[in-house]
mmCIF file of C-alpha atoms in Angstrom:
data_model
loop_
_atom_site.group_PDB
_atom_site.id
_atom_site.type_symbol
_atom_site.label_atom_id
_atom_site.label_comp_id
_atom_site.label_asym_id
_atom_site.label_seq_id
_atom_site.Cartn_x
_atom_site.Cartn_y
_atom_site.Cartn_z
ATOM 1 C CA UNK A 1 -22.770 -23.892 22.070
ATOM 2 C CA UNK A 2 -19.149 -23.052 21.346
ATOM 3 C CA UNK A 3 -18.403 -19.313 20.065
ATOM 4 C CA UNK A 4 -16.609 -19.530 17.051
ATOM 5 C CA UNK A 5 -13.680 -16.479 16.514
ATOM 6 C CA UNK A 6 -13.914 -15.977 12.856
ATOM 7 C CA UNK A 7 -10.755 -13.159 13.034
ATOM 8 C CA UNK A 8 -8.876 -16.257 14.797
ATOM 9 C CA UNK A 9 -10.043 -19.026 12.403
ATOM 10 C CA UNK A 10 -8.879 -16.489 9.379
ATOM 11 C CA UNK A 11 -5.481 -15.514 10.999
ATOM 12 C CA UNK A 12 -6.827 -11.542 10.867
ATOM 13 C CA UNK A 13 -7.102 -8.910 13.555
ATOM 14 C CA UNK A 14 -10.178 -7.454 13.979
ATOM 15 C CA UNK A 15 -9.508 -3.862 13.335
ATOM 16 C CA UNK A 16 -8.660 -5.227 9.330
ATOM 17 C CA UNK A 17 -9.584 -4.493 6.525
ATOM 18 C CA UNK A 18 -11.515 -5.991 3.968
ATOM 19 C CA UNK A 19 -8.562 -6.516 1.370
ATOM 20 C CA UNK A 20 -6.471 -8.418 4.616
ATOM 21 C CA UNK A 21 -9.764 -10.204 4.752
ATOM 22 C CA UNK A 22 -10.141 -11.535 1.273
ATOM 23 C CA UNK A 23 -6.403 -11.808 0.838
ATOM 24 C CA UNK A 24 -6.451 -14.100 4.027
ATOM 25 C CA UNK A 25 -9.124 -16.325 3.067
ATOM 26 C CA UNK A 26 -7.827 -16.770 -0.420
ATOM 27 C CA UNK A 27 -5.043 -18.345 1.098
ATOM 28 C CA UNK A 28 -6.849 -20.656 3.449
ATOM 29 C CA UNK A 29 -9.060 -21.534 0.659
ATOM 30 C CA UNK A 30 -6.352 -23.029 -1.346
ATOM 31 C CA UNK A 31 -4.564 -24.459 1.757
ATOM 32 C CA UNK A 32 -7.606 -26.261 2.918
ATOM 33 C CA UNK A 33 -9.041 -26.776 -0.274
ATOM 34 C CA UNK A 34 -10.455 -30.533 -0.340
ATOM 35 C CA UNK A 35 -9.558 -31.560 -4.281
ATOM 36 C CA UNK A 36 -5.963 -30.258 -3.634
ATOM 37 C CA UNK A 37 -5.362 -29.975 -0.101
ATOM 38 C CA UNK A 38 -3.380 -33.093 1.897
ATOM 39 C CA UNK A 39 -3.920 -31.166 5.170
ATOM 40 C CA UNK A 40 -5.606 -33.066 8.012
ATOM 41 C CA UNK A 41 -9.122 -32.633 8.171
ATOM 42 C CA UNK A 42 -8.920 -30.431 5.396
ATOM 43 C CA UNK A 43 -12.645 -30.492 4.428
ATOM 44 C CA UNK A 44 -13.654 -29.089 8.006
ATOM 45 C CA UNK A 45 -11.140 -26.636 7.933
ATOM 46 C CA UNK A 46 -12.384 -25.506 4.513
ATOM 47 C CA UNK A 47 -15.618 -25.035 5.705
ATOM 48 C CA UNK A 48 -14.819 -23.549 8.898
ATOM 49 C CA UNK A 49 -12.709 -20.677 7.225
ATOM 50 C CA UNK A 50 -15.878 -20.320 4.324
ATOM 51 C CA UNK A 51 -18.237 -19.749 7.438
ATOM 52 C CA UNK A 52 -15.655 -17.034 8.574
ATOM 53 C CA UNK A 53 -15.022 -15.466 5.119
ATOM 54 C CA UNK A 54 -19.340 -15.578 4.849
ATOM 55 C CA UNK A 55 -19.776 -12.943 8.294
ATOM 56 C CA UNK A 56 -16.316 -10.936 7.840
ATOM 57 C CA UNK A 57 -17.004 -9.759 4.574
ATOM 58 C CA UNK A 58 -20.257 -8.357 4.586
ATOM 59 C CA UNK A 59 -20.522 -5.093 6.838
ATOM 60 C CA UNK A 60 -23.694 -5.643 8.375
ATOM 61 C CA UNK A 61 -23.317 -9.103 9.249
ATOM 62 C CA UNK A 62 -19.476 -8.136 11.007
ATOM 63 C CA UNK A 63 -20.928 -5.350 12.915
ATOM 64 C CA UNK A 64 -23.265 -7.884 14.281
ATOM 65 C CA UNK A 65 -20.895 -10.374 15.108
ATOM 66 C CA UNK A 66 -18.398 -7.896 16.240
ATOM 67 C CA UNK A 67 -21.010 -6.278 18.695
ATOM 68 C CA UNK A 68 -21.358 -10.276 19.928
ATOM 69 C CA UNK A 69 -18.132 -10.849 20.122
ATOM 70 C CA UNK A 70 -17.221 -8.390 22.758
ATOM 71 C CA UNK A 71 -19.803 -10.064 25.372
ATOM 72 C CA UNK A 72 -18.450 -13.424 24.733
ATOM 73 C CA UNK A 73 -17.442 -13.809 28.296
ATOM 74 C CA UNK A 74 -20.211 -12.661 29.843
ATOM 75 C CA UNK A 75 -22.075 -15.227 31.800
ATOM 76 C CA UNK A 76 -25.159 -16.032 30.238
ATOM 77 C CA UNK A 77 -23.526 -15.157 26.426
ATOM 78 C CA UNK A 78 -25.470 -18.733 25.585
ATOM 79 C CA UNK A 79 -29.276 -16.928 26.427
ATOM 80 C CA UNK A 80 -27.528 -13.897 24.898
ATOM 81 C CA UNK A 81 -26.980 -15.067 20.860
ATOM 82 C CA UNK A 82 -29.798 -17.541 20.708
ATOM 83 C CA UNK A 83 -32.602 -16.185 18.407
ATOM 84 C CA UNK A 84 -36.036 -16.113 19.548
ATOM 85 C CA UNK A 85 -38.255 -19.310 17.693
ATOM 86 C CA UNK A 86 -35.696 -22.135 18.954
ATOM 87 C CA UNK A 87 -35.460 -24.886 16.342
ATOM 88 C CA UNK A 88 -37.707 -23.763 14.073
ATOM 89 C CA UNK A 89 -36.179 -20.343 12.922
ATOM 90 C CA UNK A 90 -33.204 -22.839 12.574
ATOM 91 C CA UNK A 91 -34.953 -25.267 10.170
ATOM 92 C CA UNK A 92 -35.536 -22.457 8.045
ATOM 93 C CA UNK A 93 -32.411 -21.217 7.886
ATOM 94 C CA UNK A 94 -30.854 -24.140 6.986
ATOM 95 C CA UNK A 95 -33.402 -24.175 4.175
ATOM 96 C CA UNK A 96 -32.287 -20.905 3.500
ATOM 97 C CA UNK A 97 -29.093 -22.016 3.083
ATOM 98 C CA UNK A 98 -29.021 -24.478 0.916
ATOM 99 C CA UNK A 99 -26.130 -26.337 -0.137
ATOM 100 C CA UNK A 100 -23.822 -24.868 2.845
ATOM 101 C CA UNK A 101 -22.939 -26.620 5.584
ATOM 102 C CA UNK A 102 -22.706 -23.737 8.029
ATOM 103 C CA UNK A 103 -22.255 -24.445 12.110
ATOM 104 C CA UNK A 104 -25.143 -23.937 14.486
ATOM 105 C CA UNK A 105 -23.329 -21.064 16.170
ATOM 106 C CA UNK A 106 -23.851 -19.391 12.812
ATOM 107 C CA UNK A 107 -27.472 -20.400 12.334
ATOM 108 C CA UNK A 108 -28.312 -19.178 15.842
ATOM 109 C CA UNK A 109 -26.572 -15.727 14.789
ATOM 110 C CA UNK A 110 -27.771 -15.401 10.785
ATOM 111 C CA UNK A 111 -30.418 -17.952 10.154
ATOM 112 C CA UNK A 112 -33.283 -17.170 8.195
ATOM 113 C CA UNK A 113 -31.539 -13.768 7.460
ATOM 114 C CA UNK A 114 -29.085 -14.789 4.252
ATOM 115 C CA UNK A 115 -25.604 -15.208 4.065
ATOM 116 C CA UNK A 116 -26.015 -16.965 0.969
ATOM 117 C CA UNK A 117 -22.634 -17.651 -0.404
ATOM 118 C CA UNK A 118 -24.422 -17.457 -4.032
ATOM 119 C CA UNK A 119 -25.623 -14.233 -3.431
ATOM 120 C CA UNK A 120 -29.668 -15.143 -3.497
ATOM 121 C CA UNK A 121 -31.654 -12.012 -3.878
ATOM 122 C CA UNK A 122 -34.335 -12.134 -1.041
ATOM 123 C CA UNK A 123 -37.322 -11.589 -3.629
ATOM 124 C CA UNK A 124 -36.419 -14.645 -5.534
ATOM 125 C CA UNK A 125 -34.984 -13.336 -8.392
ATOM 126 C CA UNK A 126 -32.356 -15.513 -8.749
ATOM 127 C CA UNK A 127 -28.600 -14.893 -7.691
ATOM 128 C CA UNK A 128 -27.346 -10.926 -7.317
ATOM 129 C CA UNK A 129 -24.802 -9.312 -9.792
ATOM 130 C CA UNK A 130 -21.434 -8.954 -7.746
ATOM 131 C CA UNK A 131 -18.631 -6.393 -8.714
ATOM 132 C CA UNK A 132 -15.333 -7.856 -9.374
ATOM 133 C CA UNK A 133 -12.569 -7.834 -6.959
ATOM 134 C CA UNK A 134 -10.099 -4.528 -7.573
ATOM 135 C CA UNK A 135 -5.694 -5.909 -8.155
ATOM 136 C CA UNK A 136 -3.309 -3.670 -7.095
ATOM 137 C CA UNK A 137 0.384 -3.847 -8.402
ATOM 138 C CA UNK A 138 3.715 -1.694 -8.370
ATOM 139 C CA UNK A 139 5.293 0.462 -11.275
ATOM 140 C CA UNK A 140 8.383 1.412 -11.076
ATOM 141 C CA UNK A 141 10.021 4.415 -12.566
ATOM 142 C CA UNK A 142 13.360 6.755 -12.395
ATOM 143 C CA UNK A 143 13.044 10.028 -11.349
ATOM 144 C CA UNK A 144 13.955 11.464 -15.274
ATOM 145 C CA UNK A 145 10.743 9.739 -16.394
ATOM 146 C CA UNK A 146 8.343 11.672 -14.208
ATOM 147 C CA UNK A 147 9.355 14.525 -16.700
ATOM 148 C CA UNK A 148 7.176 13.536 -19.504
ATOM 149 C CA UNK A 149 4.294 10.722 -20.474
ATOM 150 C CA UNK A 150 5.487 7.514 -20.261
ATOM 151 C CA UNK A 151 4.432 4.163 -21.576
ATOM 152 C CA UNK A 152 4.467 1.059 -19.829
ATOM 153 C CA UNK A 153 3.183 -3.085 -21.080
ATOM 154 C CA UNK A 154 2.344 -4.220 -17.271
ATOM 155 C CA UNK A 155 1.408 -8.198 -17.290
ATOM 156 C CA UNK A 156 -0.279 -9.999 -14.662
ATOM 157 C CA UNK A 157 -2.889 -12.578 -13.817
ATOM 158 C CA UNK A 158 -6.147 -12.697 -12.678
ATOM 159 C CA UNK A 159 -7.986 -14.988 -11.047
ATOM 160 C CA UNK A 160 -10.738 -16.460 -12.005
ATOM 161 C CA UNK A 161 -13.957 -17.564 -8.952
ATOM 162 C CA UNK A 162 -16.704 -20.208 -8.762
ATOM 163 C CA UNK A 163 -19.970 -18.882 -7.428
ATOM 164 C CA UNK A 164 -18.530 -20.025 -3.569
ATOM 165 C CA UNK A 165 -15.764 -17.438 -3.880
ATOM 166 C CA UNK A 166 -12.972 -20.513 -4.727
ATOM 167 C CA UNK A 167 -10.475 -20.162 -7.211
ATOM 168 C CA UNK A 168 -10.965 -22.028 -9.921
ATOM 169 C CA UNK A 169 -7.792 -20.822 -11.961
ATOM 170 C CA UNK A 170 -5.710 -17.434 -13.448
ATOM 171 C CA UNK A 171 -5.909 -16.412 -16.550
ATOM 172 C CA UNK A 172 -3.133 -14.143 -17.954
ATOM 173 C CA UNK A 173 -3.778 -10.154 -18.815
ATOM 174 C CA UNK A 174 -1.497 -7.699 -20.781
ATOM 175 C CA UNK A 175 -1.916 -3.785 -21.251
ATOM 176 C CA UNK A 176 -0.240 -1.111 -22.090
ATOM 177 C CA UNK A 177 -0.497 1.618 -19.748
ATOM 178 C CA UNK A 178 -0.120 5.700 -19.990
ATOM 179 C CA UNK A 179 1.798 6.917 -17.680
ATOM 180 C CA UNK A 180 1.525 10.870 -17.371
ATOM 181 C CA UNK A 181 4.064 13.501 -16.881
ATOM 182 C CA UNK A 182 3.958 14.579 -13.723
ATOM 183 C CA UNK A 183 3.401 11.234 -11.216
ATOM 184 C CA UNK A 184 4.790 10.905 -7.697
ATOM 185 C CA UNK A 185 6.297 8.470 -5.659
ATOM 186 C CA UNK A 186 2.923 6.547 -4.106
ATOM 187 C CA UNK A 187 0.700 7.941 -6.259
ATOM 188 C CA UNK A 188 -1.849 5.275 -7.724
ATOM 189 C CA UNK A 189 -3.299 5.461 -10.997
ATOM 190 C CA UNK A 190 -6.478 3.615 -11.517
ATOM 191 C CA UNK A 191 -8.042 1.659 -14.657
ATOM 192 C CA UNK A 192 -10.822 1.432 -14.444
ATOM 193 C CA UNK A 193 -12.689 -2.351 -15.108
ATOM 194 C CA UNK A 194 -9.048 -3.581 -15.336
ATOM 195 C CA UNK A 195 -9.505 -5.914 -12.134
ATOM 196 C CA UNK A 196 -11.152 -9.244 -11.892
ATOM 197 C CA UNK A 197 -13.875 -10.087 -13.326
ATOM 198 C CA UNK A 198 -17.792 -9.320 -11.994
ATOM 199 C CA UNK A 199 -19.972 -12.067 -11.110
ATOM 200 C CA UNK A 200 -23.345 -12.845 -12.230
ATOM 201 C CA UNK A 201 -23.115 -9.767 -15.195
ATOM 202 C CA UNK A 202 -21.747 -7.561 -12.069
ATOM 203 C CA UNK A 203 -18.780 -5.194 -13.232
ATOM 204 C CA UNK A 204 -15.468 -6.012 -13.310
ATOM 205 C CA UNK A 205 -13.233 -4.465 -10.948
ATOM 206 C CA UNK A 206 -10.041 -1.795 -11.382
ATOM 207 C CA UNK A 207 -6.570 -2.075 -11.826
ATOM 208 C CA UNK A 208 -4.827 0.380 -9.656
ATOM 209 C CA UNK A 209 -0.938 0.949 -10.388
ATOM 210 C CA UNK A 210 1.062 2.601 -7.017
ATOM 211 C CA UNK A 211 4.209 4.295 -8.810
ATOM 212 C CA UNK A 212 7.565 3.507 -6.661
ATOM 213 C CA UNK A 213 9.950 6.122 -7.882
ATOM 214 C CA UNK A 214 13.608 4.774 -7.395
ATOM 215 C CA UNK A 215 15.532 6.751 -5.160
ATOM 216 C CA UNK A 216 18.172 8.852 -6.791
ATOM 217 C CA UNK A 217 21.978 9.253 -6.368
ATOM 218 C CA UNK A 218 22.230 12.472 -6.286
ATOM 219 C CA UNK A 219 18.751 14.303 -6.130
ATOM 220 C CA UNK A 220 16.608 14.511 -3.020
ATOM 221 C CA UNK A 221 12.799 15.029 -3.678
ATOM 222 C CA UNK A 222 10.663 17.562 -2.267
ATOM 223 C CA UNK A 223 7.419 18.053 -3.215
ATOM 224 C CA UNK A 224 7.940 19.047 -6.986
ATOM 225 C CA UNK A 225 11.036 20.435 -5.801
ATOM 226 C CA UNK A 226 14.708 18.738 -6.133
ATOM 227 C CA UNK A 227 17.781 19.390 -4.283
ATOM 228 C CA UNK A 228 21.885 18.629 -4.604
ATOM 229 C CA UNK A 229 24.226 18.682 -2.274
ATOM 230 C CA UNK A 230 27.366 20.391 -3.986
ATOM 231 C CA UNK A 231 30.845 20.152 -2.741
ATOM 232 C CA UNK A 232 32.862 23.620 -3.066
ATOM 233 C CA UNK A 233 36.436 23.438 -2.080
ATOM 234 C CA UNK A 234 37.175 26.134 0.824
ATOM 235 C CA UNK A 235 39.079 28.578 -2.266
ATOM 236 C CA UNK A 236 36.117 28.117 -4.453
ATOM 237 C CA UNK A 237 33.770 29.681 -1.169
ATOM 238 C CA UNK A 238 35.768 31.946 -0.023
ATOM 239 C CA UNK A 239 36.674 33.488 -3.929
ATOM 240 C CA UNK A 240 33.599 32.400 -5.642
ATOM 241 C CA UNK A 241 33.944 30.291 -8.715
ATOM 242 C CA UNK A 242 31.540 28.987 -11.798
ATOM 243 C CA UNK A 243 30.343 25.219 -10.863
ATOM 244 C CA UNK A 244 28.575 23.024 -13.668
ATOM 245 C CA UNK A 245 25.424 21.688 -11.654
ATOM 246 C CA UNK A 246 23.969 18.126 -13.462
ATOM 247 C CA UNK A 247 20.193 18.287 -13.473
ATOM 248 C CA UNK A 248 17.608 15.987 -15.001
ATOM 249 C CA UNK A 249 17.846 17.281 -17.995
ATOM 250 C CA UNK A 250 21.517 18.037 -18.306
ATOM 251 C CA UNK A 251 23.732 20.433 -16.947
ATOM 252 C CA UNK A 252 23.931 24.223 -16.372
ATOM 253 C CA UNK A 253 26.465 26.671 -15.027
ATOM 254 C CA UNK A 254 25.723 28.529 -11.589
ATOM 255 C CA UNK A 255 27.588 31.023 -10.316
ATOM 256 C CA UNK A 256 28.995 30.597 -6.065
ATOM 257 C CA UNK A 257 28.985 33.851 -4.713
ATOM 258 C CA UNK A 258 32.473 34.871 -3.243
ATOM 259 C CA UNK A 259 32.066 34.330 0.428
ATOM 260 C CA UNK A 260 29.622 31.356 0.492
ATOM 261 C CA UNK A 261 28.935 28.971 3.591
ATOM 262 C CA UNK A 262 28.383 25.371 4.017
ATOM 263 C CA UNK A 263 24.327 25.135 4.168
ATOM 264 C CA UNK A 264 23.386 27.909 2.269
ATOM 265 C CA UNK A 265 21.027 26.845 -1.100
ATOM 266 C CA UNK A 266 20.700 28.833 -4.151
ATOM 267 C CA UNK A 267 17.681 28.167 -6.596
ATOM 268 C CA UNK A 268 17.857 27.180 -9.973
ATOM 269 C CA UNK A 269 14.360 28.035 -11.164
ATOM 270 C CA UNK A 270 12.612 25.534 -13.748
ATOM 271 C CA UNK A 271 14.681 22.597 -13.124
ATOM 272 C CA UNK A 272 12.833 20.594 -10.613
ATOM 273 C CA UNK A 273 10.028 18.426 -11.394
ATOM 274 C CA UNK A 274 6.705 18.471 -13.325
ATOM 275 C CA UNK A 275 3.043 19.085 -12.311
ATOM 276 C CA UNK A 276 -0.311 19.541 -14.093
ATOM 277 C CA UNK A 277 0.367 23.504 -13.689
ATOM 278 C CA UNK A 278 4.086 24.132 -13.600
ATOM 279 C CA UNK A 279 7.706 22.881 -12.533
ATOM 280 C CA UNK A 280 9.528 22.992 -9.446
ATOM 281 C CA UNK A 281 12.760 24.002 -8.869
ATOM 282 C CA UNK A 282 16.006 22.688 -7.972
ATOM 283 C CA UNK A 283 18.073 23.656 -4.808
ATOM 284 C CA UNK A 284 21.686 23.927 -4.638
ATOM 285 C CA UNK A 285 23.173 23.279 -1.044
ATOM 286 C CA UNK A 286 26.566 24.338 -0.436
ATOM 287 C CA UNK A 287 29.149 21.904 1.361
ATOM 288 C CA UNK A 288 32.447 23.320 1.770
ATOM 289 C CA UNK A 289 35.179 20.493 1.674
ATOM 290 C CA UNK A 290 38.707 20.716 2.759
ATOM 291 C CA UNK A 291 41.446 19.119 0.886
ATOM 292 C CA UNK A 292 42.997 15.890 2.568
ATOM 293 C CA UNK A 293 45.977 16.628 5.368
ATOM 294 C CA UNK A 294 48.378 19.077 3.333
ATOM 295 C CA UNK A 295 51.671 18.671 2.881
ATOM 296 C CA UNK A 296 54.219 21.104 4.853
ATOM 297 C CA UNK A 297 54.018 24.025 1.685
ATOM 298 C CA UNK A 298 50.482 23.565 1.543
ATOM 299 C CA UNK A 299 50.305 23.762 5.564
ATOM 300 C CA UNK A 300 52.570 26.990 5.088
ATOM 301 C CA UNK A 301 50.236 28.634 2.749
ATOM 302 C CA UNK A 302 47.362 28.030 5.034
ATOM 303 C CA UNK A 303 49.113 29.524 8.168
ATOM 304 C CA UNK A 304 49.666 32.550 6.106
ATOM 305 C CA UNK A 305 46.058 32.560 5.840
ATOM 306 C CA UNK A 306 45.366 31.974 9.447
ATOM 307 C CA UNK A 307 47.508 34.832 10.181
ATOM 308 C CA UNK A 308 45.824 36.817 7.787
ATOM 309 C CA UNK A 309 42.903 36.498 9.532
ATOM 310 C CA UNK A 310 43.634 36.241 12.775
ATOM 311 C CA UNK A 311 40.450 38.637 13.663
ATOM 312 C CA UNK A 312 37.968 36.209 12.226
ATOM 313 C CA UNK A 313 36.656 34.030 14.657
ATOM 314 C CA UNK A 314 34.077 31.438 13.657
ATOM 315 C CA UNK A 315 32.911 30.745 16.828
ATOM 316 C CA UNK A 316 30.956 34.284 17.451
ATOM 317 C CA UNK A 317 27.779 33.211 18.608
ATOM 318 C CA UNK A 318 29.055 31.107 21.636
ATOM 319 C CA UNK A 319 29.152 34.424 23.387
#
């Protein structure tokens, strides 16, 4: 009997997950689909990737076949997979399954032991209560709106399953979302029974929002801290000067030291972002910047300078 490579039939690896899972057979599904599809053999291929979807997505039943799957070359892998009771244990598994259409290579693995794609419970008491599947989605913000609460109307659609885990359609969802002060860049917000709906009376599942904060032209984030590169001219760092700095929230005078060097920072407390127990600050990094190629009175002016401090030599620590 031929072994079947569910990760191969699904187009997954098989260290996966089970949202690259679902998200892969969701796609086959409607590919293969027979009332839509105009693929060749497109009913076979439908069932083959349902058979895959029915081991990969329950733990038990992977770890099983995954355990399998690694002595699938061995010689006598045939004597290896085939359950003991022949034909018979079959027969009743295909009773157990009624209504699929599952390969033998699965019934020789599973049979008589579930898989139901209907979710039978074993007792008889009709078909189990499923959670919904969980949606994620992206929320994008600016930087300035991490400052306070925010609110957002996020629409999207979800879809909507048969009891065989096909699509029937998508029905159309709109909220309006909280935002707090405070949120970073990745940071996922969940609502709860927000997702798609349960099956059987199951819960739904959650909506979980990742915020992408837009990257910034002039601010770099770290932490709840900010920092700004800020251009002195070379008279401003050598004299020291008064320097309006733009924050978030508008801007504020700071004060350059007389004597101050290319990479050195200076603090401005209270003026970096928020978090549930306080604000960060924001960093000032000095960048001295010379003018462009000086004419010959500003060249003269600068010698005079050079010759002033002819003792100074910049390049100390090479010694």
């Amino acid at each position: 009997m031929e072994f079947k490579d569910y990760y191969a039939i699904l187009g997954v690896k098989p260290a996966d997950d089970l949202k690259a899972i679902k998200t892969a057979y969701r796609r086959l599904a409607r590919k293969y689909h027979p009332d839509v599809s105009s693929e060749a053999e497109a009913e076979s291929k439908f069932k083959e990737v349902a058979e895959a979807y029915e081991v990969l997505k329950d733990s038990e039943r992977r770890a099983e076949y995954d355990q399998l799957r690694q002595h699938r070359d061995d010689p006598d892998f045939g004597r290896q997979w085939q359950r003991p009771g022949g034909d018979t244990q079959r027969q009743g598994a295909h009773s157990a399954h009624a209504g699929q259409d599952f390969s033998d290579f699965f019934e020789s693995i599973f049979g008589g032991r579930g898989g139901y794609s209907q979710h039978f419970d074993a007792r008889g008491g009709g078909a189990q209560a499923m959670r919904g599947q969980d949606v994620e989605m992206e929320c994008a913000m600016l930087l300035e709106e991490t400052l306070s609460e925010q609110s957002r109307t996020i629409e999207y659609r979800l879809p909507v399953y048969d009891v065989f885990g096909r699509q029937e359609r998508e029905v159309p969802k709109t909220l309006n979302v909280r935002i707090p002060a405070g949120v970073g860049d990745r940071e996922r917000i969940r609502l709860k029974g927000q997702g798609v709906a349960g099956v059987n009376g199951g819960p739904n599942g959650d909506l979980y929002l990742t915020i992408r904060i837009a990257p910034h032209p002039l601010f770099d984030i770290n932490g709840h801290d900010l920092q700004i590169v800020v251009p002195l001219a070379p008279w401003e760092a050598a004299l020291g000067a008064r320097v309006a700095i733009p924050t978030l929230t508008g801007q504020v005078s700071m004060t350059i030291p007389p004597g101050s060097q290319t990479g050195q920072r200076l603090r401005i407390k209270g003026k970096g972002l928020v978090n549930k127990k306080t604000t960060g600050d924001l960093y000032a990094a000095l960048k001295v910047v010379m003018p462009p190629r000086p004419d010959d009175k500003t060249a003269e002016l600068w010698q005079q300078l050079a010759d002033a401090q002819a003792s100074f030599n910049p390049r100390t620590e090479w010694k």
